[in-house]
Coordinates of C-alpha atoms in Angstrom, one line a residue:
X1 CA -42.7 8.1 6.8
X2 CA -40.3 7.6 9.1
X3 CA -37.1 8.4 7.3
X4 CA -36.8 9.6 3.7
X5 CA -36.5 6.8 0.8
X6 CA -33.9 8.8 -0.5
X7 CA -31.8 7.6 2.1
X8 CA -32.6 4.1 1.8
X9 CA -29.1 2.2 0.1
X10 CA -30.9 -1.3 -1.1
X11 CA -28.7 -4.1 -1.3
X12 CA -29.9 -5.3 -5.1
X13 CA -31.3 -2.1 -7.3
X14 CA -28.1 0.5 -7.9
X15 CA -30.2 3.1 -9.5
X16 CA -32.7 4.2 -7.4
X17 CA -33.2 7.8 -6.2
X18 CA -36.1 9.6 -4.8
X19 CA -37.0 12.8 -7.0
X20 CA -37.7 15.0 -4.1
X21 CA -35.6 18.1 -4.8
X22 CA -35.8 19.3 -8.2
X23 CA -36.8 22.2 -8.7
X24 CA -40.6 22.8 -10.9
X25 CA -42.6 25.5 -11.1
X26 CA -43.6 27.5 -7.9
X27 CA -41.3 25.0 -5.8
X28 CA -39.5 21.6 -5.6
X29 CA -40.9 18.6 -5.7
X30 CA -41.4 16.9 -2.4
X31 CA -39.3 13.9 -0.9
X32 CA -41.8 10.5 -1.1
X33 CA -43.9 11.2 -3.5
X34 CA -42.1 9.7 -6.8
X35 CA -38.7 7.6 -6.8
X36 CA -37.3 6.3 -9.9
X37 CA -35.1 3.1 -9.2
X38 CA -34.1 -0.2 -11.7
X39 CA -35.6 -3.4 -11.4
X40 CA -37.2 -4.2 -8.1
X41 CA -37.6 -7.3 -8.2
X42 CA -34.5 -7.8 -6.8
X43 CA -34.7 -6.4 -3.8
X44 CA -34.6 -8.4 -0.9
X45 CA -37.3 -9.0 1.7
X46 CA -35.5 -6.9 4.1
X47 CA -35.5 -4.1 1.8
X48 CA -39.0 -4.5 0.5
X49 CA -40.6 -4.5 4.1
X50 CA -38.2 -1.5 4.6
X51 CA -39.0 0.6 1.6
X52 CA -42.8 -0.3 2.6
X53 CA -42.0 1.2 6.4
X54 CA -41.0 4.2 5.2
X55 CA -43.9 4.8 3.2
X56 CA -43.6 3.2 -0.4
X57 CA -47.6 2.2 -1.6
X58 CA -47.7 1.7 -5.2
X59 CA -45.1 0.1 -7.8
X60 CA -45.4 1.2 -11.3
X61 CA -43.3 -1.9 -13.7
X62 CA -42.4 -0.4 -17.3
X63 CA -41.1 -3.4 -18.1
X64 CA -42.4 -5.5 -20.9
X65 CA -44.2 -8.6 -20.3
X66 CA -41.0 -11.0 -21.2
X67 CA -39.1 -9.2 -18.8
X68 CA -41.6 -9.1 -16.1
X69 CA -41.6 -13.2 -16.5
X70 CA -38.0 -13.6 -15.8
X71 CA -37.9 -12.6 -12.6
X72 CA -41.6 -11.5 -11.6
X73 CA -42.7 -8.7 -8.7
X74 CA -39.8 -10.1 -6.4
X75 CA -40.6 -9.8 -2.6
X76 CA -42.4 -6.6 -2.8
X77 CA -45.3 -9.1 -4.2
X78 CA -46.1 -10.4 -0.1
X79 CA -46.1 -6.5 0.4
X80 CA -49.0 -4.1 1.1
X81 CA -48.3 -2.0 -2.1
X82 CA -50.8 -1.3 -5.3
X83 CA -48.7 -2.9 -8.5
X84 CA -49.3 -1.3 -11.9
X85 CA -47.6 -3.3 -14.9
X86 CA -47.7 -0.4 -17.6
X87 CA -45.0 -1.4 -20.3
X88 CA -43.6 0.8 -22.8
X89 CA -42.3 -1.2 -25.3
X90 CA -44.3 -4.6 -26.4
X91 CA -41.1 -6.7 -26.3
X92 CA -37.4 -6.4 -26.1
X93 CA -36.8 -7.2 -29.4
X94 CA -39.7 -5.2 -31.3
X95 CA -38.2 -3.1 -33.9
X96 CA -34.7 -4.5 -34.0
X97 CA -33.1 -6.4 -36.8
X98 CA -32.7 -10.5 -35.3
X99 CA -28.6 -11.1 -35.7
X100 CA -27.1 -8.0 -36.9
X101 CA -25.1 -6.2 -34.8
X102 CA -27.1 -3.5 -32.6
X103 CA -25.7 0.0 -31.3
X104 CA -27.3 3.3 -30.4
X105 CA -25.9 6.7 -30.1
X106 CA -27.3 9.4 -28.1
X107 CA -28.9 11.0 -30.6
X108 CA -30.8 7.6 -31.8
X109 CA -31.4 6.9 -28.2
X110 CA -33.1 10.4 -27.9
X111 CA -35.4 9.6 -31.3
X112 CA -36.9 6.4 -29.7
X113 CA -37.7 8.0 -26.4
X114 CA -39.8 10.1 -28.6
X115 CA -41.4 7.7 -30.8
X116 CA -41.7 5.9 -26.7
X117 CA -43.9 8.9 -25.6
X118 CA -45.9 9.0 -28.5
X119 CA -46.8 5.1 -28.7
X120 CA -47.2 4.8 -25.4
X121 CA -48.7 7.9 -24.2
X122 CA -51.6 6.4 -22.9
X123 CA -49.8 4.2 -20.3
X124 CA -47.6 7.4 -19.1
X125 CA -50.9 9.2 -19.0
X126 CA -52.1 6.4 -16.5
X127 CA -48.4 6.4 -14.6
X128 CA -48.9 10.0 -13.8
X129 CA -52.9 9.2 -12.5
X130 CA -51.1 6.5 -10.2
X131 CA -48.6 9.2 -8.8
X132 CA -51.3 11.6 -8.5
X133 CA -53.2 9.5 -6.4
X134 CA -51.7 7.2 -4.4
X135 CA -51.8 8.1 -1.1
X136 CA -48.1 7.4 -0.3
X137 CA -44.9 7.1 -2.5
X138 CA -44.8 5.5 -5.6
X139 CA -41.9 3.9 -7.3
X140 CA -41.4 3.6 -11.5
X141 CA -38.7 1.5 -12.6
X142 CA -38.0 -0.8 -15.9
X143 CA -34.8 -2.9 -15.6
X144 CA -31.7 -0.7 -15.5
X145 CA -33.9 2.4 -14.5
X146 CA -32.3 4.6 -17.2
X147 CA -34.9 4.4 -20.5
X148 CA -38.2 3.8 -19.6
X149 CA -38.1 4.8 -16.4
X150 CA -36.0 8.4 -17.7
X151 CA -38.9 8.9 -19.8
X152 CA -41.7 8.5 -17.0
X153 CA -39.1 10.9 -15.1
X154 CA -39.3 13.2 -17.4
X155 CA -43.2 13.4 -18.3
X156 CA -43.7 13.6 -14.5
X157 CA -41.1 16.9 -14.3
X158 CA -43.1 18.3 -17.2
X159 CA -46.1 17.8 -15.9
X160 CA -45.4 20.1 -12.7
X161 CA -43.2 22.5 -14.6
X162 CA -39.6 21.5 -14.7
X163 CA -37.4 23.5 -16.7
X164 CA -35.2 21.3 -19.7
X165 CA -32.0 22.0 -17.6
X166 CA -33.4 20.2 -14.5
X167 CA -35.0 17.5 -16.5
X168 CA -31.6 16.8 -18.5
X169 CA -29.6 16.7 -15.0
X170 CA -32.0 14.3 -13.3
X171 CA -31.7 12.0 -16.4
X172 CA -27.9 12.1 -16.5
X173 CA -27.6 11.2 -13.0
X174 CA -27.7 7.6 -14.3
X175 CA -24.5 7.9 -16.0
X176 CA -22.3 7.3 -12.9
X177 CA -24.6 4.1 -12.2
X178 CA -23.9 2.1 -15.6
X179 CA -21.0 -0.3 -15.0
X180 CA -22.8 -1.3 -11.9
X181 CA -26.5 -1.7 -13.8
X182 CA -24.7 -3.4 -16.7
X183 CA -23.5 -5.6 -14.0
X184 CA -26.2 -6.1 -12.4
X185 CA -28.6 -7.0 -15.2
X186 CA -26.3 -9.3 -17.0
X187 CA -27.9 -12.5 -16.1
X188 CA -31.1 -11.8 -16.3
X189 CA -30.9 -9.1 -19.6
X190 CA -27.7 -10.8 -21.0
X191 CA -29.8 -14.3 -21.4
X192 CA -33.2 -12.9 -22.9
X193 CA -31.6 -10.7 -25.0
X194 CA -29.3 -13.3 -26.4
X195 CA -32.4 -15.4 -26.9
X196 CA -33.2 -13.0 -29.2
X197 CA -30.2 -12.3 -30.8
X198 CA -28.8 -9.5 -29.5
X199 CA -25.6 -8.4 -27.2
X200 CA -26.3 -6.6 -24.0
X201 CA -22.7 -4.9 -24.3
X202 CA -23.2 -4.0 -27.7
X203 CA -26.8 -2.8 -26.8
X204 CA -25.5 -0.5 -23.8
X205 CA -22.3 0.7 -25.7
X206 CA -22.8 4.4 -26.2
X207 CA -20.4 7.0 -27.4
X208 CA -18.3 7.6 -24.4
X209 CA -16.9 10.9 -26.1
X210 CA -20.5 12.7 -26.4
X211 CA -22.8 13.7 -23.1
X212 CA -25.6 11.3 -22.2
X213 CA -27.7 13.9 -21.4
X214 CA -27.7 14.3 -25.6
X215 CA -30.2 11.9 -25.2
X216 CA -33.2 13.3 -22.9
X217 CA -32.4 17.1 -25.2
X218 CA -33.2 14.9 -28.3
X219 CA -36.5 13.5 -27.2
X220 CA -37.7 17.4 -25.9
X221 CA -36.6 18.3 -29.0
X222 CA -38.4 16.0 -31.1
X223 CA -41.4 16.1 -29.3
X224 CA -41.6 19.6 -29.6
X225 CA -41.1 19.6 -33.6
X226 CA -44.3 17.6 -33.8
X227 CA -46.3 18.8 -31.1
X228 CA -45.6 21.9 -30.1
X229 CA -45.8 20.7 -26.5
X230 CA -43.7 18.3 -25.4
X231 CA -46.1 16.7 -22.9
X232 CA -48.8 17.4 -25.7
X233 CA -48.9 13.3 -26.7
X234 CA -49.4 12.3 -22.8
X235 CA -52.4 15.1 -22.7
X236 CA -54.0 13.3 -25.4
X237 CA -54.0 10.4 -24.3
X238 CA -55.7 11.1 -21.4
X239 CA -53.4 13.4 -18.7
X240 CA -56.1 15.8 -17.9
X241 CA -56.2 19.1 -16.1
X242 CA -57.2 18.1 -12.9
X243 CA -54.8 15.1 -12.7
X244 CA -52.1 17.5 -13.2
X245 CA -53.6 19.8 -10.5
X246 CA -54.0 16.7 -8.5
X247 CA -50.3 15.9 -9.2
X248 CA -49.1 20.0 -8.6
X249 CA -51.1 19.5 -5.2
X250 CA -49.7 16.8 -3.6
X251 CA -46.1 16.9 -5.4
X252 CA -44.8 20.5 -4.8
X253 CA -43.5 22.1 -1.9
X254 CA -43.2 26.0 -2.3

Protein backbone atom coordinates (compact mmCIF):
# COMPACT_ATOMS: atom_id res chain seq x y z
CA UNK A 1 0.00 0.00 0.00
CA UNK A 2 1.37 2.94 -1.01
CA UNK A 3 -0.29 5.59 1.18
CA UNK A 4 -2.76 4.91 3.96
CA UNK A 5 -6.69 4.81 2.88
CA UNK A 6 -7.24 6.82 5.79
CA UNK A 7 -5.87 9.61 4.01
CA UNK A 8 -7.78 9.07 0.93
CA UNK A 9 -10.65 12.24 0.76
CA UNK A 10 -13.16 10.64 -2.03
CA UNK A 11 -15.07 12.97 -3.97
CA UNK A 12 -18.74 11.07 -3.40
CA UNK A 13 -18.79 8.87 0.04
CA UNK A 14 -18.46 11.53 3.26
CA UNK A 15 -18.28 8.94 5.77
CA UNK A 16 -15.53 6.89 5.27
CA UNK A 17 -12.68 6.24 7.70
CA UNK A 18 -10.14 3.57 8.08
CA UNK A 19 -10.30 1.93 11.63
CA UNK A 20 -6.65 1.69 12.01
CA UNK A 21 -5.95 3.22 15.44
CA UNK A 22 -8.30 2.11 18.01
CA UNK A 23 -7.08 0.78 20.60
CA UNK A 24 -8.13 -3.54 21.37
CA UNK A 25 -6.66 -5.78 23.35
CA UNK A 26 -2.75 -6.22 23.32
CA UNK A 27 -2.56 -3.25 20.76
CA UNK A 28 -4.36 -1.06 18.10
CA UNK A 29 -5.70 -2.15 15.23
CA UNK A 30 -3.68 -1.74 12.15
CA UNK A 31 -4.18 1.00 9.23
CA UNK A 32 -5.67 -1.15 5.97
CA UNK A 33 -7.06 -3.80 7.26
CA UNK A 34 -10.91 -2.69 7.82
CA UNK A 35 -12.45 0.83 6.65
CA UNK A 36 -15.97 1.64 7.39
CA UNK A 37 -17.27 4.24 4.72
CA UNK A 38 -21.20 4.95 3.18
CA UNK A 39 -22.37 3.88 0.02
CA UNK A 40 -19.63 3.16 -2.52
CA UNK A 41 -21.22 3.09 -5.31
CA UNK A 42 -20.73 6.47 -5.69
CA UNK A 43 -17.49 6.86 -5.90
CA UNK A 44 -16.02 7.79 -8.98
CA UNK A 45 -13.69 5.82 -11.30
CA UNK A 46 -10.87 7.94 -10.18
CA UNK A 47 -11.43 7.15 -6.70
CA UNK A 48 -12.23 3.45 -7.17
CA UNK A 49 -8.83 2.71 -9.18
CA UNK A 50 -7.30 4.87 -6.39
CA UNK A 51 -8.73 3.21 -3.26
CA UNK A 52 -7.77 -0.20 -5.28
CA UNK A 53 -3.84 1.30 -5.65
CA UNK A 54 -3.60 1.75 -2.27
CA UNK A 55 -4.54 -1.61 -1.37
CA UNK A 56 -8.46 -1.94 -1.08
CA UNK A 57 -9.33 -5.97 -2.17
CA UNK A 58 -12.66 -6.89 -0.91
CA UNK A 59 -16.11 -4.87 -0.60
CA UNK A 60 -18.47 -6.04 1.96
CA UNK A 61 -22.39 -4.23 0.77
CA UNK A 62 -24.85 -4.35 3.96
CA UNK A 63 -27.22 -2.94 2.06
CA UNK A 64 -30.47 -4.62 1.21
CA UNK A 65 -31.18 -5.95 -2.08
CA UNK A 66 -33.64 -2.82 -3.12
CA UNK A 67 -30.99 -0.57 -2.23
CA UNK A 68 -28.26 -2.40 -3.91
CA UNK A 69 -30.68 -2.03 -7.27
CA UNK A 70 -30.80 1.61 -7.17
CA UNK A 71 -27.54 2.31 -7.85
CA UNK A 72 -25.60 -1.09 -8.11
CA UNK A 73 -21.56 -1.82 -7.31
CA UNK A 74 -20.75 1.63 -8.92
CA UNK A 75 -17.21 1.79 -10.61
CA UNK A 76 -15.51 -0.33 -8.13
CA UNK A 77 -17.56 -3.29 -10.21
CA UNK A 78 -14.57 -2.90 -13.35
CA UNK A 79 -12.16 -3.22 -10.27
CA UNK A 80 -9.98 -6.16 -9.14
CA UNK A 81 -11.78 -6.36 -5.73
CA UNK A 82 -13.79 -9.59 -4.12
CA UNK A 83 -17.60 -8.17 -3.52
CA UNK A 84 -19.61 -9.71 -0.74
CA UNK A 85 -23.44 -8.52 -0.67
CA UNK A 86 -24.32 -9.57 3.03
CA UNK A 87 -27.50 -7.43 3.98
CA UNK A 88 -28.79 -6.93 7.34
CA UNK A 89 -32.13 -6.04 7.06
CA UNK A 90 -34.44 -7.85 4.17
CA UNK A 91 -35.83 -4.50 3.00
CA UNK A 92 -36.08 -0.95 3.88
CA UNK A 93 -39.44 -0.99 4.90
CA UNK A 94 -39.64 -4.49 6.91
CA UNK A 95 -40.96 -3.82 10.22
CA UNK A 96 -42.28 -0.29 9.75
CA UNK A 97 -45.88 0.81 9.81
CA UNK A 98 -46.74 1.92 5.64
CA UNK A 99 -47.99 5.90 6.09
CA UNK A 100 -47.67 6.69 9.61
CA UNK A 101 -45.25 8.98 10.65
CA UNK A 102 -41.79 7.25 11.49
CA UNK A 103 -39.09 8.59 14.20
CA UNK A 104 -36.48 6.92 16.33
CA UNK A 105 -34.74 7.90 19.40
CA UNK A 106 -31.48 6.80 20.47
CA UNK A 107 -32.55 4.46 22.72
CA UNK A 108 -35.02 2.75 19.97
CA UNK A 109 -32.19 3.07 17.54
CA UNK A 110 -29.93 1.06 20.11
CA UNK A 111 -32.91 -1.86 20.50
CA UNK A 112 -32.89 -2.54 16.69
CA UNK A 113 -29.10 -2.79 16.39
CA UNK A 114 -29.68 -5.52 18.83
CA UNK A 115 -32.53 -7.29 17.41
CA UNK A 116 -29.85 -6.50 13.86
CA UNK A 117 -27.05 -8.61 15.54
CA UNK A 118 -29.25 -11.27 16.55
CA UNK A 119 -31.20 -11.82 13.08
CA UNK A 120 -28.49 -11.43 11.25
CA UNK A 121 -25.68 -12.84 13.03
CA UNK A 122 -24.86 -15.19 10.52
CA UNK A 123 -24.02 -12.70 7.85
CA UNK A 124 -21.74 -10.63 10.45
CA UNK A 125 -20.23 -13.96 11.28
CA UNK A 126 -19.29 -14.20 7.52
CA UNK A 127 -18.27 -10.26 7.35
CA UNK A 128 -15.73 -10.93 9.94
CA UNK A 129 -14.43 -14.34 7.88
CA UNK A 130 -14.04 -11.88 4.90
CA UNK A 131 -11.88 -9.40 7.07
CA UNK A 132 -9.99 -12.16 8.40
CA UNK A 133 -9.00 -13.29 5.22
CA UNK A 134 -8.67 -11.13 2.65
CA UNK A 135 -5.38 -10.58 1.87
CA UNK A 136 -5.61 -6.75 1.64
CA UNK A 137 -8.12 -4.09 3.00
CA UNK A 138 -11.56 -4.56 3.17
CA UNK A 139 -14.28 -2.00 3.10
CA UNK A 140 -18.08 -2.41 4.88
CA UNK A 141 -20.42 0.18 4.17
CA UNK A 142 -24.51 0.29 3.89
CA UNK A 143 -25.77 3.68 2.52
CA UNK A 144 -25.07 6.43 4.99
CA UNK A 145 -22.36 4.24 6.83
CA UNK A 146 -23.82 4.94 10.33
CA UNK A 147 -26.31 1.66 11.14
CA UNK A 148 -25.39 -1.21 9.54
CA UNK A 149 -22.17 -0.55 8.89
CA UNK A 150 -21.77 0.90 13.03
CA UNK A 151 -22.95 -2.48 13.83
CA UNK A 152 -20.28 -4.55 11.65
CA UNK A 153 -17.85 -1.85 13.35
CA UNK A 154 -18.65 -2.77 16.41
CA UNK A 155 -18.73 -6.73 16.17
CA UNK A 156 -15.35 -6.40 14.45
CA UNK A 157 -13.87 -4.12 17.76
CA UNK A 158 -15.37 -6.89 19.93
CA UNK A 159 -14.08 -9.48 18.25
CA UNK A 160 -10.26 -8.30 18.81
CA UNK A 161 -10.98 -6.82 22.30
CA UNK A 162 -12.18 -3.31 22.16
CA UNK A 163 -13.20 -1.77 25.28
CA UNK A 164 -17.22 -0.16 25.20
CA UNK A 165 -15.58 3.37 25.50
CA UNK A 166 -13.53 2.89 22.21
CA UNK A 167 -16.41 1.17 20.54
CA UNK A 168 -18.94 4.05 21.51
CA UNK A 169 -16.36 6.80 20.20
CA UNK A 170 -15.65 5.14 16.88
CA UNK A 171 -19.55 4.96 16.36
CA UNK A 172 -20.15 8.62 17.28
CA UNK A 173 -17.64 9.76 14.89
CA UNK A 174 -20.53 9.72 12.44
CA UNK A 175 -22.28 12.45 14.16
CA UNK A 176 -20.30 15.28 12.62
CA UNK A 177 -20.92 13.58 9.09
CA UNK A 178 -24.95 13.68 9.03
CA UNK A 179 -26.08 16.87 7.35
CA UNK A 180 -23.63 15.93 4.60
CA UNK A 181 -24.89 11.93 4.47
CA UNK A 182 -28.49 13.19 4.63
CA UNK A 183 -27.48 15.22 1.73
CA UNK A 184 -25.94 13.07 0.05
CA UNK A 185 -28.42 10.22 0.05
CA UNK A 186 -31.48 12.19 -0.61
CA UNK A 187 -32.01 11.22 -4.09
CA UNK A 188 -31.36 8.01 -4.06
CA UNK A 189 -32.88 7.15 -0.12
CA UNK A 190 -35.42 10.08 -0.32
CA UNK A 191 -37.13 8.34 -3.52
CA UNK A 192 -37.26 4.53 -2.34
CA UNK A 193 -38.17 5.36 0.89
CA UNK A 194 -40.97 7.58 -0.23
CA UNK A 195 -42.04 4.69 -2.48
CA UNK A 196 -42.69 3.13 0.56
CA UNK A 197 -44.15 5.61 2.45
CA UNK A 198 -41.82 6.91 4.58
CA UNK A 199 -39.84 10.45 5.06
CA UNK A 200 -36.10 10.28 5.00
CA UNK A 201 -36.08 13.57 7.34
CA UNK A 202 -38.39 12.22 9.59
CA UNK A 203 -36.47 8.86 9.51
CA UNK A 204 -33.04 10.51 10.28
CA UNK A 205 -34.56 13.02 12.87
CA UNK A 206 -33.06 12.08 16.18
CA UNK A 207 -33.14 13.87 19.47
CA UNK A 208 -30.58 16.55 19.06
CA UNK A 209 -30.64 17.10 22.94
CA UNK A 210 -29.41 13.47 23.87
CA UNK A 211 -25.72 11.82 22.81
CA UNK A 212 -25.73 9.64 19.72
CA UNK A 213 -23.44 7.43 21.19
CA UNK A 214 -26.88 6.49 23.45
CA UNK A 215 -27.34 4.42 20.70
CA UNK A 216 -24.17 1.87 20.27
CA UNK A 217 -24.41 1.75 24.76
CA UNK A 218 -27.97 0.46 24.14
CA UNK A 219 -27.29 -2.35 21.77
CA UNK A 220 -24.09 -3.63 24.23
CA UNK A 221 -26.45 -3.33 26.67
CA UNK A 222 -29.13 -5.30 25.32
CA UNK A 223 -27.08 -7.82 23.98
CA UNK A 224 -25.51 -8.44 27.06
CA UNK A 225 -29.04 -8.86 29.12
CA UNK A 226 -29.66 -11.85 26.79
CA UNK A 227 -26.46 -13.22 26.14
CA UNK A 228 -24.16 -12.64 28.50
CA UNK A 229 -21.68 -11.90 25.73
CA UNK A 230 -22.25 -9.42 23.58
CA UNK A 231 -20.56 -10.95 20.52
CA UNK A 232 -22.22 -14.32 21.89
CA UNK A 233 -25.12 -14.21 18.85
CA UNK A 234 -22.23 -13.69 16.04
CA UNK A 235 -20.25 -16.90 17.86
CA UNK A 236 -23.18 -18.79 17.22
CA UNK A 237 -23.66 -18.26 14.20
CA UNK A 238 -20.63 -19.36 13.11
CA UNK A 239 -17.48 -16.69 14.28
CA UNK A 240 -15.23 -19.39 15.44
CA UNK A 241 -12.02 -19.46 17.42
CA UNK A 242 -9.65 -19.53 14.86
CA UNK A 243 -11.33 -16.82 12.62
CA UNK A 244 -10.97 -14.60 15.54
CA UNK A 245 -7.29 -15.70 15.95
CA UNK A 246 -7.06 -15.32 12.21
CA UNK A 247 -8.63 -11.80 12.62
CA UNK A 248 -6.27 -10.91 16.14
CA UNK A 249 -3.28 -11.98 13.69
CA UNK A 250 -3.48 -9.97 10.89
CA UNK A 251 -5.51 -6.95 12.62
CA UNK A 252 -3.40 -5.92 15.63
CA UNK A 253 -0.39 -4.15 15.95
CA UNK A 254 1.26 -4.36 19.56
Amino acid sequence: MTTALIDLELSAPVNLRDLGGIPVAGGTLREGVAVRADDLAVVTEQDARELVDRGLVAVIDLRTNDEAALTGRGPLAEQPVAYHHLPLMASIGAGMPRGGRVSFDHVSMGEMYAHMVENSAPQLATALSVIALAPGATAFHCAAGRDRTGVLAAMLLLALGASDDDIVADYARTDANMPAIQARMKPVMGVLLERLGFDLDEMTMLTDAEPMDISMRTMLARLRERHGDALAPVRAAGLSDDIVARLRARAVAA
